[in-house]
Amino acid sequence: MTPKINLVSGPRNISTALMYSFAQRSDLEVVDEPFYALYLLKSGKKHPGQKETLASQPHSFKAVVEQLVEKQENGIFIKNMAHHMEFIPVSWASNYKHIFLIRDPAALIASFAQVIPQPDMQDIGIAAEWQLFEEIEKLVGEKPVVLDSGELLKNPPKVLKELCDRLELPWKEGMLSWEAGPRKEDGCWAKYWYK
């Protein structure tokens, strides 16, 4: 079975590190925040690197999903921000396995405020993530995986092995490290968000 994985996270949750970890696998293509441009258009939010983001991605739900379908042939790992998915139906992800990455809200807000001063509830995506969890649970008929970023940071080998088991993926030791610096998987917004 071809692995199809959808990571749903709030911002500043080590989601990029988790994406890099899965990018070390040869059986998955990694896609970074494919609905970001659509979110910026629909929400009216202003973010650093907005022009580059809007120029780098399709502006319609249908076009984004078509790109994802093309990339999922050999296995795919998508990193999504929960709030980026507020304006789209979840039905596109009915045949995916889902991971919900969570973080202590106080730490999340403090980190986010370093990039966007005075974030609101939509910015941090906690309510959107809970709503998506409920929708996806109904859609797929089972509870998605919930992963606490704090627990992952305490013991990456143990937690990543357990995560691979839950996703029915073979464990790959290479998921534990990668070269420092920008990566080909990064969206054009990386220079603003991924220090």
PDB file of N, CA and C in Angstrom, residues 55-126:
ATOM      1  N   ALA A  55       2.857  33.791  -5.141  1.00  0.00           N
ATOM      2  CA  ALA A  55       3.387  33.500  -6.473  1.00  0.00           C
ATOM      3  C   ALA A  55       3.819  32.035  -6.627  1.00  0.00           C
ATOM      4  N   SER A  56       4.059  31.353  -5.504  1.00  0.00           N
ATOM      5  CA  SER A  56       4.630  29.998  -5.565  1.00  0.00           C
ATOM      6  C   SER A  56       3.603  28.873  -5.586  1.00  0.00           C
ATOM      7  N   GLN A  57       2.340  29.180  -5.295  1.00  0.00           N
ATOM      8  CA  GLN A  57       1.339  28.121  -5.153  1.00  0.00           C
ATOM      9  C   GLN A  57       0.055  28.459  -5.912  1.00  0.00           C
ATOM     10  N   PRO A  58      -0.693  27.410  -6.285  1.00  0.00           N
ATOM     11  CA  PRO A  58      -2.005  27.650  -6.903  1.00  0.00           C
ATOM     12  C   PRO A  58      -2.947  28.348  -5.921  1.00  0.00           C
ATOM     13  N   HIS A  59      -3.937  29.033  -6.450  1.00  0.00           N
ATOM     14  CA  HIS A  59      -4.878  29.790  -5.625  1.00  0.00           C
ATOM     15  C   HIS A  59      -6.246  29.130  -5.515  1.00  0.00           C
ATOM     16  N   SER A  60      -6.389  27.927  -6.052  1.00  0.00           N
ATOM     17  CA  SER A  60      -7.674  27.245  -5.932  1.00  0.00           C
ATOM     18  C   SER A  60      -7.484  25.901  -5.241  1.00  0.00           C
ATOM     19  N   PHE A  61      -8.488  25.501  -4.494  1.00  0.00           N
ATOM     20  CA  PHE A  61      -8.490  24.216  -3.802  1.00  0.00           C
ATOM     21  C   PHE A  61      -8.286  23.079  -4.801  1.00  0.00           C
ATOM     22  N   LYS A  62      -9.014  23.119  -5.893  1.00  0.00           N
ATOM     23  CA  LYS A  62      -8.942  22.064  -6.902  1.00  0.00           C
ATOM     24  C   LYS A  62      -7.525  21.915  -7.456  1.00  0.00           C
ATOM     25  N   ALA A  63      -6.878  23.035  -7.758  1.00  0.00           N
ATOM     26  CA  ALA A  63      -5.524  22.990  -8.323  1.00  0.00           C
ATOM     27  C   ALA A  63      -4.521  22.429  -7.314  1.00  0.00           C
ATOM     28  N   VAL A  64      -4.663  22.784  -6.038  1.00  0.00           N
ATOM     29  CA  VAL A  64      -3.760  22.247  -5.013  1.00  0.00           C
ATOM     30  C   VAL A  64      -3.936  20.732  -4.916  1.00  0.00           C
ATOM     31  N   VAL A  65      -5.178  20.281  -4.840  1.00  0.00           N
ATOM     32  CA  VAL A  65      -5.443  18.843  -4.708  1.00  0.00           C
ATOM     33  C   VAL A  65      -4.929  18.084  -5.932  1.00  0.00           C
ATOM     34  N   GLU A  66      -5.079  18.652  -7.111  1.00  0.00           N
ATOM     35  CA  GLU A  66      -4.557  18.006  -8.329  1.00  0.00           C
ATOM     36  C   GLU A  66      -3.041  17.829  -8.239  1.00  0.00           C
ATOM     37  N   GLN A  67      -2.344  18.837  -7.733  1.00  0.00           N
ATOM     38  CA  GLN A  67      -0.887  18.722  -7.544  1.00  0.00           C
ATOM     39  C   GLN A  67      -0.552  17.614  -6.553  1.00  0.00           C
ATOM     40  N   LEU A  68      -1.319  17.525  -5.464  1.00  0.00           N
ATOM     41  CA  LEU A  68      -1.062  16.497  -4.457  1.00  0.00           C
ATOM     42  C   LEU A  68      -1.302  15.098  -5.025  1.00  0.00           C
ATOM     43  N   VAL A  69      -2.337  14.946  -5.809  1.00  0.00           N
ATOM     44  CA  VAL A  69      -2.638  13.639  -6.416  1.00  0.00           C
ATOM     45  C   VAL A  69      -1.475  13.209  -7.319  1.00  0.00           C
ATOM     46  N   GLU A  70      -0.918  14.144  -8.081  1.00  0.00           N
ATOM     47  CA  GLU A  70       0.220  13.834  -8.953  1.00  0.00           C
ATOM     48  C   GLU A  70       1.425  13.356  -8.142  1.00  0.00           C
ATOM     49  N   LYS A  71       1.620  13.925  -6.958  1.00  0.00           N
ATOM     50  CA  LYS A  71       2.800  13.618  -6.145  1.00  0.00           C
ATOM     51  C   LYS A  71       2.628  12.384  -5.267  1.00  0.00           C
ATOM     52  N   GLN A  72       1.406  11.907  -5.081  1.00  0.00           N
ATOM     53  CA  GLN A  72       1.184  10.828  -4.110  1.00  0.00           C
ATOM     54  C   GLN A  72       1.379   9.433  -4.688  1.00  0.00           C
ATOM     55  N   GLU A  73       1.717   9.341  -5.953  1.00  0.00           N
ATOM     56  CA  GLU A  73       1.818   8.040  -6.618  1.00  0.00           C
ATOM     57  C   GLU A  73       2.763   7.083  -5.898  1.00  0.00           C
ATOM     58  N   ASN A  74       3.913   7.569  -5.445  1.00  0.00           N
ATOM     59  CA  ASN A  74       4.908   6.706  -4.800  1.00  0.00           C
ATOM     60  C   ASN A  74       4.947   6.862  -3.282  1.00  0.00           C
ATOM     61  N   GLY A  75       4.055   7.620  -2.709  1.00  0.00           N
ATOM     62  CA  GLY A  75       4.057   7.877  -1.270  1.00  0.00           C
ATOM     63  C   GLY A  75       4.265   9.356  -1.011  1.00  0.00           C
ATOM     64  N   ILE A  76       3.511   9.886  -0.062  1.00  0.00           N
ATOM     65  CA  ILE A  76       3.553  11.329   0.179  1.00  0.00           C
ATOM     66  C   ILE A  76       3.397  11.624   1.664  1.00  0.00           C
ATOM     67  N   PHE A  77       4.102  12.650   2.108  1.00  0.00           N
ATOM     68  CA  PHE A  77       3.971  13.200   3.464  1.00  0.00           C
ATOM     69  C   PHE A  77       3.701  14.688   3.286  1.00  0.00           C
ATOM     70  N   ILE A  78       2.552  15.138   3.758  1.00  0.00           N
ATOM     71  CA  ILE A  78       2.184  16.548   3.630  1.00  0.00           C
ATOM     72  C   ILE A  78       2.215  17.193   5.010  1.00  0.00           C
ATOM     73  N   LYS A  79       2.916  18.312   5.102  1.00  0.00           N
ATOM     74  CA  LYS A  79       2.871  19.111   6.333  1.00  0.00           C
ATOM     75  C   LYS A  79       1.858  20.222   6.117  1.00  0.00           C
ATOM     76  N   ASN A  80       0.812  20.216   6.920  1.00  0.00           N
ATOM     77  CA  ASN A  80      -0.227  21.246   6.842  1.00  0.00           C
ATOM     78  C   ASN A  80      -0.348  21.986   8.170  1.00  0.00           C
ATOM     79  N   MET A  81      -0.620  23.265   8.083  1.00  0.00           N
ATOM     80  CA  MET A  81      -1.006  24.029   9.264  1.00  0.00           C
ATOM     81  C   MET A  81      -2.528  23.938   9.384  1.00  0.00           C
ATOM     82  N   ALA A  82      -3.011  23.697  10.588  1.00  0.00           N
ATOM     83  CA  ALA A  82      -4.450  23.526  10.801  1.00  0.00           C
ATOM     84  C   ALA A  82      -5.240  24.717  10.278  1.00  0.00           C
ATOM     85  N   HIS A  83      -4.764  25.924  10.572  1.00  0.00           N
ATOM     86  CA  HIS A  83      -5.528  27.102  10.159  1.00  0.00           C
ATOM     87  C   HIS A  83      -5.507  27.300   8.639  1.00  0.00           C
ATOM     88  N   HIS A  84      -4.532  26.733   7.943  1.00  0.00           N
ATOM     89  CA  HIS A  84      -4.524  26.808   6.477  1.00  0.00           C
ATOM     90  C   HIS A  84      -5.644  25.979   5.877  1.00  0.00           C
ATOM     91  N   MET A  85      -6.168  25.033   6.645  1.00  0.00           N
ATOM     92  CA  MET A  85      -7.194  24.115   6.141  1.00  0.00           C
ATOM     93  C   MET A  85      -8.610  24.538   6.532  1.00  0.00           C
ATOM     94  N   GLU A  86      -8.742  25.702   7.153  1.00  0.00           N
ATOM     95  CA  GLU A  86     -10.058  26.165   7.609  1.00  0.00           C
ATOM     96  C   GLU A  86     -11.052  26.389   6.468  1.00  0.00           C
ATOM     97  N   PHE A  87     -10.552  26.737   5.306  1.00  0.00           N
ATOM     98  CA  PHE A  87     -11.424  27.156   4.210  1.00  0.00           C
ATOM     99  C   PHE A  87     -11.624  26.070   3.149  1.00  0.00           C
ATOM    100  N   ILE A  88     -11.234  24.846   3.467  1.00  0.00           N
ATOM    101  CA  ILE A  88     -11.324  23.775   2.473  1.00  0.00           C
ATOM    102  C   ILE A  88     -12.032  22.560   3.068  1.00  0.00           C
ATOM    103  N   PRO A  89     -12.668  21.749   2.228  1.00  0.00           N
ATOM    104  CA  PRO A  89     -13.290  20.518   2.740  1.00  0.00           C
ATOM    105  C   PRO A  89     -12.216  19.477   3.046  1.00  0.00           C
ATOM    106  N   VAL A  90     -12.451  18.635   4.044  1.00  0.00           N
ATOM    107  CA  VAL A  90     -11.458  17.621   4.414  1.00  0.00           C
ATOM    108  C   VAL A  90     -11.563  16.353   3.565  1.00  0.00           C
ATOM    109  N   SER A  91     -12.569  16.284   2.728  1.00  0.00           N
ATOM    110  CA  SER A  91     -12.792  15.069   1.943  1.00  0.00           C
ATOM    111  C   SER A  91     -11.586  14.686   1.074  1.00  0.00           C
ATOM    112  N   TRP A  92     -10.756  15.645   0.687  1.00  0.00           N
ATOM    113  CA  TRP A  92      -9.582  15.356  -0.144  1.00  0.00           C
ATOM    114  C   TRP A  92      -8.637  14.368   0.550  1.00  0.00           C
ATOM    115  N   ALA A  93      -8.695  14.316   1.883  1.00  0.00           N
ATOM    116  CA  ALA A  93      -7.740  13.514   2.659  1.00  0.00           C
ATOM    117  C   ALA A  93      -8.349  12.223   3.198  1.00  0.00           C
ATOM    118  N   SER A  94      -9.408  11.738   2.582  1.00  0.00           N
ATOM    119  CA  SER A  94     -10.100  10.558   3.110  1.00  0.00           C
ATOM    120  C   SER A  94      -9.243   9.296   3.067  1.00  0.00           C
ATOM    121  N   ASN A  95      -8.285   9.224   2.151  1.00  0.00           N
ATOM    122  CA  ASN A  95      -7.459   8.015   2.062  1.00  0.00           C
ATOM    123  C   ASN A  95      -6.047   8.218   2.626  1.00  0.00           C
ATOM    124  N   TYR A  96      -5.897   9.207   3.494  1.00  0.00           N
ATOM    125  CA  TYR A  96      -4.622   9.486   4.157  1.00  0.00           C
ATOM    126  C   TYR A  96      -4.641   8.969   5.594  1.00  0.00           C
ATOM    127  N   LYS A  97      -3.455   8.717   6.125  1.00  0.00           N
ATOM    128  CA  LYS A  97      -3.296   8.550   7.568  1.00  0.00           C
ATOM    129  C   LYS A  97      -2.975   9.935   8.108  1.00  0.00           C
ATOM    130  N   HIS A  98      -3.476  10.252   9.293  1.00  0.00           N
ATOM    131  CA  HIS A  98      -3.367  11.614   9.814  1.00  0.00           C
ATOM    132  C   HIS A  98      -2.617  11.642  11.139  1.00  0.00           C
ATOM    133  N   ILE A  99      -1.746  12.650  11.252  1.00  0.00           N
ATOM    134  CA  ILE A  99      -1.036  12.927  12.500  1.00  0.00           C
ATOM    135  C   ILE A  99      -1.432  14.333  12.929  1.00  0.00           C
ATOM    136  N   PHE A 100      -1.836  14.492  14.169  1.00  0.00           N
ATOM    137  CA  PHE A 100      -2.096  15.816  14.734  1.00  0.00           C
ATOM    138  C   PHE A 100      -0.987  16.118  15.720  1.00  0.00           C
ATOM    139  N   LEU A 101      -0.180  17.115  15.390  1.00  0.00           N
ATOM    140  CA  LEU A 101       0.951  17.517  16.225  1.00  0.00           C
ATOM    141  C   LEU A 101       0.506  18.661  17.123  1.00  0.00           C
ATOM    142  N   ILE A 102       0.675  18.483  18.430  1.00  0.00           N
ATOM    143  CA  ILE A 102       0.236  19.495  19.387  1.00  0.00           C
ATOM    144  C   ILE A 102       1.422  19.992  20.208  1.00  0.00           C
ATOM    145  N   ARG A 103       1.224  21.137  20.853  1.00  0.00           N
ATOM    146  CA  ARG A 103       2.255  21.736  21.710  1.00  0.00           C
ATOM    147  C   ARG A 103       1.560  22.513  22.812  1.00  0.00           C
ATOM    148  N   ASP A 104       2.223  22.653  23.931  1.00  0.00           N
ATOM    149  CA  ASP A 104       1.702  23.477  25.020  1.00  0.00           C
ATOM    150  C   ASP A 104       1.357  24.854  24.451  1.00  0.00           C
ATOM    151  N   PRO A 105       0.106  25.318  24.595  1.00  0.00           N
ATOM    152  CA  PRO A 105      -0.309  26.580  23.975  1.00  0.00           C
ATOM    153  C   PRO A 105       0.517  27.795  24.394  1.00  0.00           C
ATOM    154  N   ALA A 106       0.946  27.858  25.642  1.00  0.00           N
ATOM    155  CA  ALA A 106       1.747  29.015  26.086  1.00  0.00           C
ATOM    156  C   ALA A 106       3.066  29.081  25.314  1.00  0.00           C
ATOM    157  N   ALA A 107       3.703  27.941  25.124  1.00  0.00           N
ATOM    158  CA  ALA A 107       4.968  27.902  24.383  1.00  0.00           C
ATOM    159  C   ALA A 107       4.732  28.225  22.905  1.00  0.00           C
ATOM    160  N   LEU A 108       3.645  27.715  22.357  1.00  0.00           N
ATOM    161  CA  LEU A 108       3.307  27.975  20.963  1.00  0.00           C
ATOM    162  C   LEU A 108       3.110  29.478  20.723  1.00  0.00           C
ATOM    163  N   ILE A 109       2.321  30.114  21.584  1.00  0.00           N
ATOM    164  CA  ILE A 109       2.018  31.543  21.424  1.00  0.00           C
ATOM    165  C   ILE A 109       3.283  32.381  21.566  1.00  0.00           C
ATOM    166  N   ALA A 110       4.118  32.059  22.555  1.00  0.00           N
ATOM    167  CA  ALA A 110       5.364  32.814  22.764  1.00  0.00           C
ATOM    168  C   ALA A 110       6.265  32.710  21.533  1.00  0.00           C
ATOM    169  N   SER A 111       6.345  31.525  20.941  1.00  0.00           N
ATOM    170  CA  SER A 111       7.180  31.338  19.758  1.00  0.00           C
ATOM    171  C   SER A 111       6.597  32.058  18.543  1.00  0.00           C
ATOM    172  N   PHE A 112       5.295  31.945  18.354  1.00  0.00           N
ATOM    173  CA  PHE A 112       4.639  32.582  17.205  1.00  0.00           C
ATOM    174  C   PHE A 112       4.782  34.099  17.267  1.00  0.00           C
ATOM    175  N   ALA A 113       4.694  34.655  18.454  1.00  0.00           N
ATOM    176  CA  ALA A 113       4.761  36.105  18.628  1.00  0.00           C
ATOM    177  C   ALA A 113       6.130  36.674  18.237  1.00  0.00           C
ATOM    178  N   GLN A 114       7.134  35.815  18.111  1.00  0.00           N
ATOM    179  CA  GLN A 114       8.441  36.281  17.643  1.00  0.00           C
ATOM    180  C   GLN A 114       8.412  36.620  16.147  1.00  0.00           C
ATOM    181  N   VAL A 115       7.430  36.075  15.428  1.00  0.00           N
ATOM    182  CA  VAL A 115       7.321  36.338  13.987  1.00  0.00           C
ATOM    183  C   VAL A 115       6.152  37.272  13.687  1.00  0.00           C
ATOM    184  N   ILE A 116       5.002  37.015  14.305  1.00  0.00           N
ATOM    185  CA  ILE A 116       3.798  37.837  14.126  1.00  0.00           C
ATOM    186  C   ILE A 116       3.400  38.377  15.501  1.00  0.00           C
ATOM    187  N   PRO A 117       3.615  39.677  15.758  1.00  0.00           N
ATOM    188  CA  PRO A 117       3.252  40.231  17.067  1.00  0.00           C
ATOM    189  C   PRO A 117       1.738  40.133  17.300  1.00  0.00           C
ATOM    190  N   GLN A 118       1.348  39.906  18.528  1.00  0.00           N
ATOM    191  CA  GLN A 118      -0.057  39.850  18.948  1.00  0.00           C
ATOM    192  C   GLN A 118      -0.890  38.876  18.106  1.00  0.00           C
ATOM    193  N   PRO A 119      -0.505  37.600  18.091  1.00  0.00           N
ATOM    194  CA  PRO A 119      -1.290  36.626  17.330  1.00  0.00           C
ATOM    195  C   PRO A 119      -2.677  36.438  17.936  1.00  0.00           C
ATOM    196  N   ASP A 120      -3.645  36.131  17.063  1.00  0.00           N
ATOM    197  CA  ASP A 120      -4.988  35.831  17.564  1.00  0.00           C
ATOM    198  C   ASP A 120      -5.230  34.321  17.467  1.00  0.00           C
ATOM    199  N   MET A 121      -6.424  33.874  17.848  1.00  0.00           N
ATOM    200  CA  MET A 121      -6.719  32.447  17.875  1.00  0.00           C
ATOM    201  C   MET A 121      -6.632  31.810  16.487  1.00  0.00           C
ATOM    202  N   GLN A 122      -7.002  32.555  15.460  1.00  0.00           N
ATOM    203  CA  GLN A 122      -6.892  31.995  14.103  1.00  0.00           C
ATOM    204  C   GLN A 122      -5.427  31.770  13.746  1.00  0.00           C
ATOM    205  N   ASP A 123      -4.555  32.696  14.148  1.00  0.00           N
ATOM    206  CA  ASP A 123      -3.130  32.574  13.837  1.00  0.00           C
ATOM    207  C   ASP A 123      -2.518  31.301  14.410  1.00  0.00           C
ATOM    208  N   ILE A 124      -2.881  30.970  15.636  1.00  0.00           N
ATOM    209  CA  ILE A 124      -2.227  29.834  16.288  1.00  0.00           C
ATOM    210  C   ILE A 124      -2.903  28.504  15.982  1.00  0.00           C
ATOM    211  N   GLY A 125      -4.112  28.543  15.479  1.00  0.00           N
ATOM    212  CA  GLY A 125      -4.733  27.349  14.921  1.00  0.00           C
ATOM    213  C   GLY A 125      -5.204  26.275  15.883  1.00  0.00           C
ATOM    214  N   ILE A 126      -5.228  26.533  17.180  1.00  0.00           N
ATOM    215  CA  ILE A 126      -5.617  25.481  18.124  1.00  0.00           C
ATOM    216  C   ILE A 126      -7.075  25.070  17.934  1.00  0.00           C
TER     217      ILE A 126
END
